[in-house]
CSV table of C-alpha atoms in Angstrom, one decimal:
chain,number,residue,atom,x,y,z
R,899,MET,CA,-10.7,26.8,-16.3
R,900,ASP,CA,-7.7,27.0,-13.5
R,901,PRO,CA,-7.9,24.1,-10.7
R,902,GLN,CA,-7.4,27.1,-8.4
R,903,THR,CA,-8.8,30.7,-9.1
R,904,PRO,CA,-8.1,33.7,-6.8
R,905,HIS,CA,-10.6,35.9,-6.4
R,906,ALA,CA,-13.1,33.9,-8.4
R,907,GLU,CA,-16.6,34.9,-9.1
R,908,PRO,CA,-18.5,34.0,-6.1
R,909,LEU,CA,-20.0,30.3,-5.6
R,910,PRO,CA,-22.9,29.1,-3.9
R,911,ALA,CA,-22.6,30.2,-0.2
R,912,HIS,CA,-21.2,27.7,2.2
R,913,PRO,CA,-20.4,28.3,5.8
R,914,PRO,CA,-16.3,29.0,6.3
R,915,LEU,CA,-14.3,26.0,7.2
R,916,GLU,CA,-14.8,26.5,10.9
R,917,SER,CA,-18.4,25.8,10.5
R,918,LEU,CA,-18.8,22.8,8.1
R,919,ALA,CA,-19.4,19.3,9.0
R,920,VAL,CA,-16.0,17.9,8.5
R,921,GLN,CA,-15.1,14.4,8.7
R,922,PRO,CA,-12.3,12.7,10.5
R,923,LEU,CA,-9.1,12.1,8.5
R,924,LEU,CA,-7.7,9.4,10.9
R,925,ASN,CA,-10.1,6.5,10.6
R,926,ARG,CA,-10.2,3.0,9.9
R,927,ASP,CA,-10.8,3.3,6.1
R,928,TYR,CA,-7.9,5.7,6.0
R,929,GLU,CA,-5.6,3.4,8.0
R,930,ALA,CA,-6.4,0.0,6.2
R,931,ARG,CA,-8.2,1.1,3.3
R,932,PRO,CA,-7.1,4.6,2.2
R,933,ALA,CA,-8.3,4.4,-1.5
R,934,VAL,CA,-12.0,3.6,-0.4
R,935,PHE,CA,-11.7,6.5,2.0
R,936,TYR,CA,-10.1,9.1,-0.6
R,937,GLU,CA,-13.0,7.8,-3.5
R,938,ARG,CA,-15.5,8.5,-1.0
R,939,LEU,CA,-14.6,11.9,-0.3
R,940,ARG,CA,-13.7,12.5,-4.0
R,941,ALA,CA,-17.6,11.5,-4.6
R,942,GLU,CA,-19.2,13.5,-2.2
R,943,TYR,CA,-16.7,16.8,-2.3
R,944,GLY,CA,-14.7,16.9,-5.5
R,945,PRO,CA,-11.0,17.8,-5.6
R,946,VAL,CA,-11.2,19.3,-2.2
R,947,ALA,CA,-12.8,18.5,1.0
R,948,PRO,CA,-13.1,19.6,4.6
R,949,VAL,CA,-11.4,17.1,7.0
R,950,ASP,CA,-10.7,17.3,11.0
R,951,VAL,CA,-7.4,16.5,11.4
R,952,LEU,CA,-6.7,15.6,15.4
R,953,GLY,CA,-9.3,18.1,16.2
R,954,VAL,CA,-8.4,20.9,13.7
R,955,PRO,CA,-10.3,21.5,10.6
R,956,ALA,CA,-8.5,22.1,7.1
R,957,TRP,CA,-9.1,21.4,3.4
R,958,LEU,CA,-7.6,18.1,1.8
R,959,VAL,CA,-6.8,18.6,-1.7
R,960,ILE,CA,-7.6,15.1,-3.3
R,961,GLY,CA,-7.7,16.2,-7.0
R,962,TYR,CA,-4.4,15.7,-9.0
R,963,ALA,CA,-4.3,18.8,-11.1
R,964,GLN,CA,-5.2,20.7,-7.8
R,965,THR,CA,-2.3,19.1,-5.8
R,966,LEU,CA,0.1,20.1,-8.9
R,967,ASP,CA,-1.0,23.4,-8.9
R,968,ILE,CA,-0.4,24.2,-5.3
R,969,LEU,CA,2.7,22.4,-5.2
R,970,ARG,CA,4.1,24.5,-8.1
R,971,ASP,CA,2.5,27.7,-6.7
R,972,THR,CA,3.2,29.9,-9.7
R,973,ARG,CA,1.1,32.4,-8.4
R,974,GLY,CA,2.6,32.8,-5.0
R,975,ILE,CA,-0.9,32.1,-3.5
R,976,TRP,CA,0.2,29.6,-0.8
R,977,SER,CA,2.6,30.4,2.1
R,978,ARG,CA,4.5,27.8,4.3
R,979,ARG,CA,4.6,30.2,7.3
R,980,ILE,CA,2.6,29.4,10.3
R,981,GLY,CA,2.3,33.1,10.5
R,982,SER,CA,-0.1,32.5,7.8
R,983,TRP,CA,-2.6,30.7,9.5
R,984,ARG,CA,-5.4,32.6,10.9
R,985,ALA,CA,-6.7,30.6,13.6
R,986,TYR,CA,-3.0,30.2,14.8
R,987,ARG,CA,-2.7,33.8,14.9
R,988,ASP,CA,-6.0,34.2,16.9
R,989,GLY,CA,-5.2,31.7,19.5
R,990,GLN,CA,-7.6,29.2,18.2
R,991,VAL,CA,-5.0,26.0,17.6
R,992,PRO,CA,-4.4,24.2,21.0
R,993,ALA,CA,-1.1,24.7,22.3
R,994,ASP,CA,-0.6,20.9,22.8
R,995,TRP,CA,-2.0,20.0,18.9
R,996,PRO,CA,0.0,17.2,17.9
R,997,MET,CA,1.2,18.6,14.5
R,998,LEU,CA,2.4,21.6,16.0
R,999,PRO,CA,5.9,20.4,16.0
R,1000,VAL,CA,5.6,19.8,12.3
R,1001,VAL,CA,4.0,22.7,10.9
R,1002,GLY,CA,5.7,25.0,13.3
R,1003,SER,CA,9.3,23.9,11.9
R,1004,ASP,CA,11.5,26.9,10.8
R,1005,ASN,CA,13.4,24.6,8.4
R,1006,CYS,CA,13.4,25.4,4.6
R,1007,GLY,CA,10.0,23.4,4.2
R,1008,PHE,CA,8.5,25.9,5.9
R,1009,ARG,CA,9.8,29.1,4.9
R,1010,ASP,CA,8.9,30.9,1.8
R,1011,GLY,CA,10.8,32.9,-1.1
R,1012,ALA,CA,14.3,34.1,-0.4
R,1013,GLU,CA,14.7,32.7,2.8
R,1014,SER,CA,13.5,29.5,1.3
R,1015,THR,CA,15.6,29.5,-1.6
R,1016,ARG,CA,18.9,30.3,0.7
R,1017,LEU,CA,18.4,27.3,2.7
R,1018,ARG,CA,17.5,25.0,-0.5
R,1019,SER,CA,20.7,26.2,-1.9
R,1020,ALA,CA,22.7,25.2,1.5
R,1021,TRP,CA,21.0,21.9,0.8
R,1022,SER,CA,21.5,21.5,-2.9
R,1023,GLU,CA,25.3,21.9,-2.4
R,1024,GLY,CA,25.5,20.1,1.0
R,1025,LEU,CA,23.8,17.1,-0.6
R,1026,ARG,CA,26.3,17.0,-3.8
R,1027,PRO,CA,28.8,15.1,-2.5
R,1028,PHE,CA,26.8,12.5,-1.3
R,1029,GLN,CA,24.2,12.2,-4.4
R,1030,ASP,CA,26.9,12.8,-7.1
R,1031,ARG,CA,28.1,9.0,-8.0
R,1032,THR,CA,31.3,9.8,-9.5
R,1033,ARG,CA,32.2,11.6,-5.9
R,1034,PRO,CA,34.5,9.8,-3.4
R,1035,GLU,CA,31.7,10.9,-0.7
R,1036,ALA,CA,28.8,9.4,-2.6
R,1037,LYS,CA,30.8,6.1,-3.3
R,1038,ALA,CA,31.7,5.4,0.0
R,1039,LEU,CA,28.0,5.8,1.2
R,1040,GLU,CA,26.9,3.4,-1.3
R,1041,GLN,CA,29.4,1.1,0.2
R,1042,ALA,CA,28.3,1.7,3.4
R,1043,VAL,CA,24.8,1.3,3.0
R,1044,ARG,CA,25.4,-2.1,1.3
R,1045,ARG,CA,27.5,-3.4,4.3
R,1046,TYR,CA,24.9,-2.5,6.7
R,1047,ALA,CA,21.9,-3.8,4.7
R,1048,ASP,CA,24.4,-7.3,4.5
R,1049,GLU,CA,25.0,-7.4,7.9
R,1050,LEU,CA,21.8,-6.7,9.0
R,1051,ILE,CA,20.3,-9.6,6.8
R,1052,THR,CA,23.2,-11.7,8.3
R,1053,VAL,CA,22.1,-10.8,12.2
R,1054,LEU,CA,18.2,-11.3,11.2
R,1055,SER,CA,19.4,-14.8,9.8
R,1056,GLU,CA,21.4,-15.5,13.0
R,1057,ASN,CA,18.0,-15.1,15.1
R,1058,GLY,CA,16.1,-16.8,12.8
R,1059,GLY,CA,18.1,-19.5,10.9
R,1060,PRO,CA,18.5,-20.2,7.2
R,1061,SER,CA,14.8,-20.3,6.9
R,1062,GLY,CA,12.3,-18.8,9.5
R,1063,TRP,CA,10.1,-15.4,10.7
R,1064,ALA,CA,11.2,-11.9,10.8
R,1065,ASP,CA,10.1,-8.4,11.1
R,1066,LEU,CA,11.8,-6.7,7.9
R,1067,SER,CA,10.2,-3.1,9.2
R,1068,ALA,CA,11.9,-3.3,12.6
R,1069,GLN,CA,14.8,-5.7,11.6
R,1070,TYR,CA,15.9,-4.0,8.5
R,1071,ALA,CA,13.9,-0.7,7.3
R,1072,ARG,CA,14.2,1.0,10.3
R,1073,PRO,CA,17.6,0.4,11.5
R,1074,LEU,CA,19.7,0.8,8.1
R,1075,PRO,CA,18.5,4.7,7.6
R,1076,LEU,CA,19.4,5.6,11.4
R,1077,MET,CA,23.1,4.2,10.3
R,1078,VAL,CA,22.8,6.5,7.3
R,1079,ILE,CA,21.8,9.1,9.4
R,1080,GLY,CA,24.5,9.0,11.6
R,1081,ARG,CA,27.1,8.8,8.8
R,1082,LEU,CA,25.2,11.8,7.3
R,1083,LEU,CA,26.0,13.5,10.7
R,1084,GLY,CA,29.5,12.4,11.3
R,1085,SER,CA,28.2,11.0,14.9
R,1086,GLY,CA,28.0,7.5,14.3
R,1087,ALA,CA,25.0,5.7,16.1
R,1088,ASP,CA,25.1,7.4,19.8
R,1089,SER,CA,21.9,8.0,21.1
R,1090,GLY,CA,20.3,6.2,18.2
R,1091,ASP,CA,17.4,4.5,19.7
R,1092,GLU,CA,16.1,7.6,21.4
R,1093,LEU,CA,16.5,9.6,18.2
R,1094,ILE,CA,14.7,7.5,16.0
R,1095,ILE,CA,11.8,6.8,18.4
R,1096,ASP,CA,11.4,10.3,19.1
R,1097,LEU,CA,11.3,11.1,15.4
R,1098,TRP,CA,8.7,8.3,14.8
R,1099,ARG,CA,6.6,10.0,17.7
R,1100,VAL,CA,7.1,13.6,15.9
R,1101,MET,CA,5.7,12.3,12.4
R,1102,ASP,CA,3.1,10.0,13.9
R,1103,ALA,CA,1.8,13.2,15.6
R,1104,GLY,CA,1.1,11.1,18.8
R,1105,PRO,CA,0.1,12.8,22.6
R,1106,ASP,CA,3.9,13.1,23.1
R,1107,ALA,CA,4.9,14.6,20.0
R,1108,GLN,CA,5.9,18.2,21.4
R,1109,GLU,CA,8.0,16.4,24.1
R,1110,ALA,CA,9.8,14.0,21.5
R,1111,SER,CA,10.5,16.9,19.1
R,1112,GLU,CA,12.2,19.3,21.8
R,1113,ARG,CA,14.4,16.0,23.1
R,1114,ARG,CA,15.4,15.5,18.8
R,1115,ASN,CA,16.2,19.1,18.5
R,1116,ALA,CA,18.5,19.5,21.5
R,1117,ARG,CA,20.5,16.2,20.6
R,1118,VAL,CA,20.8,17.8,16.9
R,1119,ALA,CA,21.6,21.4,18.3
R,1120,ASP,CA,24.7,20.0,20.3
R,1121,LEU,CA,25.9,18.0,17.2
R,1122,CYS,CA,25.5,20.9,15.0
R,1123,ALA,CA,27.4,23.0,17.6
R,1124,ALA,CA,30.0,20.6,17.3
R,1125,ARG,CA,30.4,20.7,13.3
R,1126,MET,CA,30.2,24.5,13.5
R,1127,ALA,CA,33.4,24.3,15.7
R,1128,ALA,CA,35.4,21.7,14.0
R,1129,PRO,CA,33.9,20.7,10.4
R,1130,GLY,CA,34.4,17.4,8.9
R,1131,HIS,CA,33.4,15.5,6.0
R,1132,ASP,CA,29.7,15.6,6.7
R,1133,LEU,CA,26.2,17.2,5.5
R,1134,PRO,CA,26.2,19.6,8.1
R,1135,SER,CA,29.8,20.6,7.4
R,1136,ALA,CA,29.4,20.8,3.6
R,1137,MET,CA,26.2,23.1,4.2
R,1138,LEU,CA,28.0,25.4,6.2
R,1139,ALA,CA,30.8,25.2,3.4
R,1140,ALA,CA,28.0,26.3,1.0
R,1141,VAL,CA,26.3,29.0,2.8
R,1142,PRO,CA,29.0,30.1,5.6
R,1143,ASP,CA,26.3,32.5,7.0
R,1144,LEU,CA,23.9,29.6,8.6
R,1145,THR,CA,23.3,30.4,12.0
R,1146,ALA,CA,23.4,27.5,14.4
R,1147,GLU,CA,19.6,27.6,14.7
R,1148,GLU,CA,19.6,27.4,11.0
R,1149,LEU,CA,21.8,24.4,10.7
R,1150,THR,CA,19.6,22.7,13.4
R,1151,ALA,CA,16.5,23.1,12.3
R,1152,GLU,CA,17.4,21.9,8.8
R,1153,MET,CA,19.4,18.6,10.4
R,1154,ALA,CA,16.3,17.7,12.4
R,1155,MET,CA,14.2,17.8,9.1
R,1156,MET,CA,17.0,15.6,7.7
R,1157,THR,CA,16.4,13.1,10.3
R,1158,GLY,CA,12.9,12.7,9.1
R,1159,LEU,CA,13.4,12.7,5.7
R,1160,VAL,CA,16.0,9.8,5.9
R,1161,GLY,CA,15.1,8.3,9.2
R,1162,ASP,CA,11.2,8.1,8.5
R,1163,VAL,CA,10.6,8.8,5.0
R,1164,THR,CA,13.4,6.8,3.4
R,1165,GLY,CA,12.6,4.0,6.0
R,1166,THR,CA,9.1,3.5,4.9
R,1167,LEU,CA,10.0,3.7,1.3
R,1168,ILE,CA,12.1,0.7,1.7
R,1169,CYS,CA,9.2,-0.6,3.7
R,1170,ASN,CA,6.7,0.2,1.3
R,1171,THR,CA,8.8,-1.1,-1.8
R,1172,ILE,CA,9.3,-4.5,-0.1
R,1173,THR,CA,5.6,-4.5,0.5
R,1174,GLU,CA,4.5,-3.8,-3.0
R,1175,VAL,CA,7.0,-6.4,-4.5
R,1176,LEU,CA,5.3,-9.0,-1.9
R,1177,ILE,CA,1.9,-8.3,-2.6
R,1178,GLY,CA,2.4,-8.3,-6.4
R,1179,ASP,CA,-0.8,-6.2,-7.2
R,1180,THR,CA,0.6,-2.9,-8.5
R,1181,GLY,CA,3.0,-4.3,-10.9
R,1182,ALA,CA,6.4,-3.9,-8.6
R,1183,ARG,CA,6.9,-7.6,-8.4
R,1184,ASP,CA,6.9,-8.0,-12.1
R,1185,SER,CA,9.2,-4.8,-12.4
R,1186,LEU,CA,11.5,-6.4,-9.9
R,1187,SER,CA,11.5,-9.8,-11.5
R,1188,ALA,CA,12.7,-7.9,-15.0
R,1189,GLY,CA,15.4,-6.6,-13.2
R,1190,LEU,CA,13.9,-3.1,-13.1
R,1191,LEU,CA,14.4,-2.1,-9.8
R,1192,GLN,CA,14.0,1.9,-10.1
R,1193,GLU,CA,10.6,1.0,-11.7
R,1194,ALA,CA,9.7,-1.0,-8.9
R,1195,ILE,CA,10.5,1.7,-6.7
R,1196,ASN,CA,8.8,4.3,-8.7
R,1197,ARG,CA,5.6,2.0,-8.6
R,1198,ALA,CA,5.9,1.3,-5.1
R,1199,SER,CA,6.1,5.6,-4.6
R,1200,ALA,CA,2.9,5.8,-6.8
R,1201,ALA,CA,0.8,3.5,-5.0
R,1202,ASN,CA,2.0,4.0,-1.5
R,1203,PRO,CA,3.7,7.6,-1.2
R,1204,PRO,CA,5.6,7.4,2.7
R,1205,MET,CA,4.3,11.0,2.6
R,1206,ALA,CA,0.8,10.5,2.1
R,1207,ASN,CA,-0.2,13.8,2.8
R,1208,LEU,CA,1.9,16.9,3.0
R,1209,ALA,CA,1.9,19.1,6.0
R,1210,PHE,CA,-0.1,22.5,5.9
R,1211,ARG,CA,0.4,25.4,3.8
R,1212,TRP,CA,-2.0,28.4,4.1
R,1213,ALA,CA,-3.9,30.6,1.7
R,1214,ARG,CA,-2.6,34.1,1.1
R,1215,THR,CA,-5.7,35.3,-0.4
R,1216,ASP,CA,-9.5,34.0,-0.7
R,1217,VAL,CA,-9.2,31.3,-3.4
R,1218,ARG,CA,-11.5,29.1,-5.7
R,1219,LEU,CA,-10.9,25.4,-5.6
R,1220,GLY,CA,-13.2,22.8,-6.8
R,1221,ARG,CA,-16.5,24.0,-5.4
R,1222,PHE,CA,-15.3,25.7,-2.4
R,1223,GLN,CA,-14.0,29.2,-1.6
R,1224,ILE,CA,-10.7,28.9,0.2
R,1225,ALA,CA,-10.7,31.8,2.7
R,1226,ALA,CA,-7.2,33.8,3.3
R,1227,GLY,CA,-5.5,31.9,6.2
R,1228,ASP,CA,-7.3,28.7,6.1
R,1229,PRO,CA,-5.2,25.6,6.0
R,1230,VAL,CA,-4.7,23.3,3.1
R,1231,MET,CA,-3.1,19.7,3.3
R,1232,VAL,CA,-2.5,18.3,0.0
R,1233,SER,CA,-2.5,14.5,-0.6
R,1234,PRO,CA,-0.4,12.7,-3.0
R,1235,ALA,CA,-1.9,9.4,-2.2
R,1236,ALA,CA,-5.1,10.5,-3.1
R,1237,ALA,CA,-4.0,12.5,-6.1
R,1238,HIS,CA,-2.5,9.2,-7.4
R,1239,LEU,CA,-5.6,7.7,-7.3
R,1240,ASP,CA,-7.4,10.6,-9.4
R,1241,PRO,CA,-8.8,9.2,-13.0
R,1242,ALA,CA,-6.6,12.5,-14.1
R,1243,PHE,CA,-3.5,10.6,-13.3
R,1244,THR,CA,-4.6,7.0,-13.2
R,1245,GLY,CA,-5.8,7.4,-16.5
R,1246,SER,CA,-2.3,8.5,-18.2
R,1247,THR,CA,-0.7,4.9,-18.4
R,1248,THR,CA,-2.3,1.6,-19.8
R,1249,PRO,CA,-2.2,-1.0,-17.3
R,1250,ASP,CA,0.4,-3.3,-19.4
R,1251,SER,CA,2.7,-0.6,-19.7
R,1252,ILE,CA,6.4,-1.5,-18.9
R,1253,TYR,CA,7.0,1.8,-17.3
R,1254,SER,CA,4.5,3.7,-14.7
R,1255,SER,CA,4.0,7.4,-14.6
R,1256,ARG,CA,7.2,9.4,-13.5
R,1257,ALA,CA,4.3,12.4,-12.6
R,1258,HIS,CA,3.8,11.3,-9.4
R,1259,LEU,CA,3.7,13.4,-6.4
R,1260,ALA,CA,5.6,11.3,-4.0
R,1261,TRP,CA,8.5,13.6,-3.8
R,1262,GLY,CA,6.4,16.9,-4.2
R,1263,ALA,CA,6.8,19.5,-6.9
R,1264,GLY,CA,7.8,23.0,-7.8
R,1265,PRO,CA,9.6,25.5,-4.9
R,1266,HIS,CA,9.3,22.7,-2.3
R,1267,ALA,CA,10.1,19.6,-4.0
R,1268,CYS,CA,12.4,17.2,-2.5
R,1269,LEU,CA,16.1,17.9,-2.9
R,1270,GLY,CA,17.4,14.5,-1.4
R,1271,ARG,CA,15.4,12.4,-3.7
R,1272,ASP,CA,18.7,10.9,-5.4
R,1273,LEU,CA,19.9,10.2,-1.7
R,1274,ALA,CA,16.5,8.3,-0.6
R,1275,THR,CA,16.1,6.6,-4.2
R,1276,THR,CA,19.8,4.9,-3.8
R,1277,ILE,CA,19.4,3.8,-0.2
R,1278,THR,CA,16.3,2.2,-0.9
R,1279,THR,CA,17.7,0.7,-4.3
R,1280,ILE,CA,20.6,-0.9,-2.2
R,1281,ALA,CA,18.3,-2.0,0.6
R,1282,VAL,CA,15.9,-3.8,-2.0
R,1283,GLU,CA,18.4,-5.0,-4.1
R,1284,ARG,CA,20.2,-6.8,-1.1
R,1285,LEU,CA,17.2,-8.2,0.5
R,1286,PHE,CA,16.1,-10.0,-2.5
R,1287,ASP,CA,19.4,-11.3,-3.6
R,1288,ARG,CA,20.4,-12.4,-0.2
R,1289,PHE,CA,16.8,-14.5,0.0
R,1290,ALA,CA,15.5,-17.3,-2.0
R,1291,THR,CA,11.9,-16.7,-0.9
R,1292,LEU,CA,10.0,-13.9,0.7
R,1293,ARG,CA,6.4,-14.1,1.4
R,1294,LEU,CA,4.1,-12.2,4.0
R,1295,ALA,CA,3.3,-14.1,7.2
R,1296,LEU,CA,-0.1,-12.1,7.2
R,1297,PRO,CA,-2.8,-11.6,4.4
R,1298,ALA,CA,-2.2,-8.2,2.7
R,1299,ASP,CA,-5.6,-6.8,4.3
R,1300,GLN,CA,-4.2,-7.5,7.7
R,1301,LEU,CA,-0.9,-5.7,7.6
R,1302,PRO,CA,-0.5,-3.2,10.8
R,1303,TRP,CA,-0.3,0.2,9.0
R,1304,ARG,CA,0.4,3.4,11.1
R,1305,SER,CA,-1.9,5.8,12.3
R,1306,SER,CA,-0.3,9.1,11.2
R,1307,PRO,CA,-1.9,12.4,9.3
R,1308,ILE,CA,1.3,12.4,7.3
R,1309,MET,CA,3.0,9.2,6.9
R,1310,ARG,CA,1.7,5.9,5.4
R,1311,GLY,CA,3.6,2.9,6.5
R,1312,LEU,CA,3.5,0.0,8.4
R,1313,ARG,CA,4.3,-0.5,12.0
R,1314,SER,CA,5.4,-4.0,11.2
R,1315,LEU,CA,6.4,-6.4,8.0
R,1316,PRO,CA,6.0,-9.9,9.3
R,1317,VAL,CA,7.7,-11.9,6.7
R,1318,THR,CA,8.5,-15.9,6.1
R,1319,TYR,CA,12.3,-16.5,4.4
R,1320,GLU,CA,14.3,-18.8,3.1
R,1321,LEU,CA,18.2,-17.7,2.7
R,1322,ALA,CA,19.7,-17.9,-1.0
R,1323,GLY,CA,23.2,-19.1,0.9
R,1324,GLY,CA,25.5,-18.1,3.1
R,1325,PRO,CA,26.9,-14.7,4.1
R,1326,PRO,CA,28.0,-12.4,1.4
R,1327,ARG,CA,31.7,-11.7,1.0
R,1328,PRO,CA,33.2,-8.8,2.4
R,1329,ALA,CA,32.9,-6.0,-0.4
R,1330,PRO,CA,36.4,-4.1,-0.8
R,1331,ALA,CA,35.7,-0.6,0.9
R,1332,PRO,CA,36.5,2.2,-1.0
R,1333,ALA,CA,39.0,5.3,-0.6
R,1334,GLU,CA,37.2,7.1,2.2
R,1335,PRO,CA,37.0,10.9,2.8
R,1336,GLU,CA,39.5,11.9,5.5
R,1337,GLU,CA,38.4,12.0,9.1
R,1338,ASP,CA,35.5,9.6,8.4
R,1339,THR,CA,34.0,9.2,12.1
R,1340,GLU,CA,32.6,5.6,11.6
R,1341,PRO,CA,35.0,3.1,10.0
R,1342,ASP,CA,32.7,0.3,8.7
R,1343,PRO,CA,33.3,-3.3,9.2
R,1344,PRO,CA,33.1,-5.7,6.4
R,1345,ALA,CA,29.8,-7.6,6.7
R,1346,GLY,CA,29.8,-10.5,8.7
R,1347,ALA,CA,28.3,-9.2,11.8
R,1348,GLU,CA,31.3,-8.7,14.2
R,1349,PRO,CA,30.4,-8.7,18.0
R,1350,ASN,CA,31.0,-4.9,18.4
R,1351,SER,CA,29.9,-3.7,14.9
R,1352,LEU,CA,27.9,-0.3,13.9
R,1353,VAL,CA,24.7,-2.8,13.3
R,1354,ARG,CA,24.9,-4.9,16.2
R,1355,ARG,CA,25.0,-1.8,18.3
R,1356,VAL,CA,22.5,0.1,16.7
R,1357,LEU,CA,20.4,-3.2,16.8
R,1358,LYS,CA,21.2,-3.0,20.4
R,1359,LEU,CA,20.4,0.6,20.9
R,1360,MET,CA,17.2,-0.1,19.3
R,1361,ARG,CA,16.0,-3.3,21.7
R,1362,ILE,CA,16.0,-5.6,18.9
R,1363,PRO,CA,16.8,-8.7,19.7
R,1364,GLN,CA,20.4,-10.7,18.4
R,1365,SER,CA,21.9,-14.0,18.7
């Protein structure tokens, strides 16, 4: 039987979603022990469970087969447009609901059909220079990421000495993607702290998410207007060249989304990969020790996908899902994190397998699968490689079960990653810079932490102490 069946034969009657007793998605187990929470839901409800998402009832899909089918959506059952949400149309969603800035986004992730295809084609072509490793833009970006990583480590060790304590989230995993955002936008690191902090507020769906979203969008809109007036060698300019009829509003919405994907999702993937290596329970440490860095990242992506749950989509028609009848207009949230715990997924590989499954859903699937997967993986690969090359030892400064996880209905990431470390040696020798594309807006200094370097400016903006 299909995991989801439209117009199925009647099921045993149950109240509509709005009348069901629902469990809060955000709770202590969800944050600290998500496997316990997801398995409790699976035991009680099966592959789909009714939950409360910050005051709004929704269906949480936790079965692997059901999640994959919804993401692929081969029969066009699911809409990403907020206008498909029955409760929203009826005025039943509070105007200050913290996730509205996410699900109400007018970017390609929340469009359907031809509209989504057109915007995704701009992304596909726009990202090509930065993801095709034979292109000069991609080579220059990789060199820049290495320099940023090495200089962040140098500054970190200046504060703590050749051995000491550090927060690898605040001092490494967060600022590194921020500098990549500046490079992709062609903007350097201006307004860096406010942009990234507002981004976290949006993704964590906190009480000030709406105001944070408006500030972020205003900054990005100014930058996109400048790129439309004077194109350069950057991502928005490349997208405009690929799809010249992109409007200023469309470009702004896509670049605002990019700040989340690079600034938060990629930064979280870096942090989660480091964490999985240091804990060593999922095989990531063994993979790194064997020189299989890509495999370490793959294992971390499966064990702790940065986007644990993907923001709402809505049923276009009544559809059977598990033992429930999902009504047209009901909100559904698919959970890659929970799907990865489903025996249907975990039983696909043996515990002693050298390679873990590539069938994980951390990057989505189907018509909305992440187009920037290669870029995010490249940044993460360089960040993790440079970190473990530069340190002789890295150890968690807290027991693994005491690490402070963020409280977010979407993201699975740490608020901080405290470690103790010992450096492997002195600072690296500066790598020769590759030939840069013309009009590169942010020249990169060699590693070595020059007083006015980009790294130091970003750390200052983010109020991270420097020596």
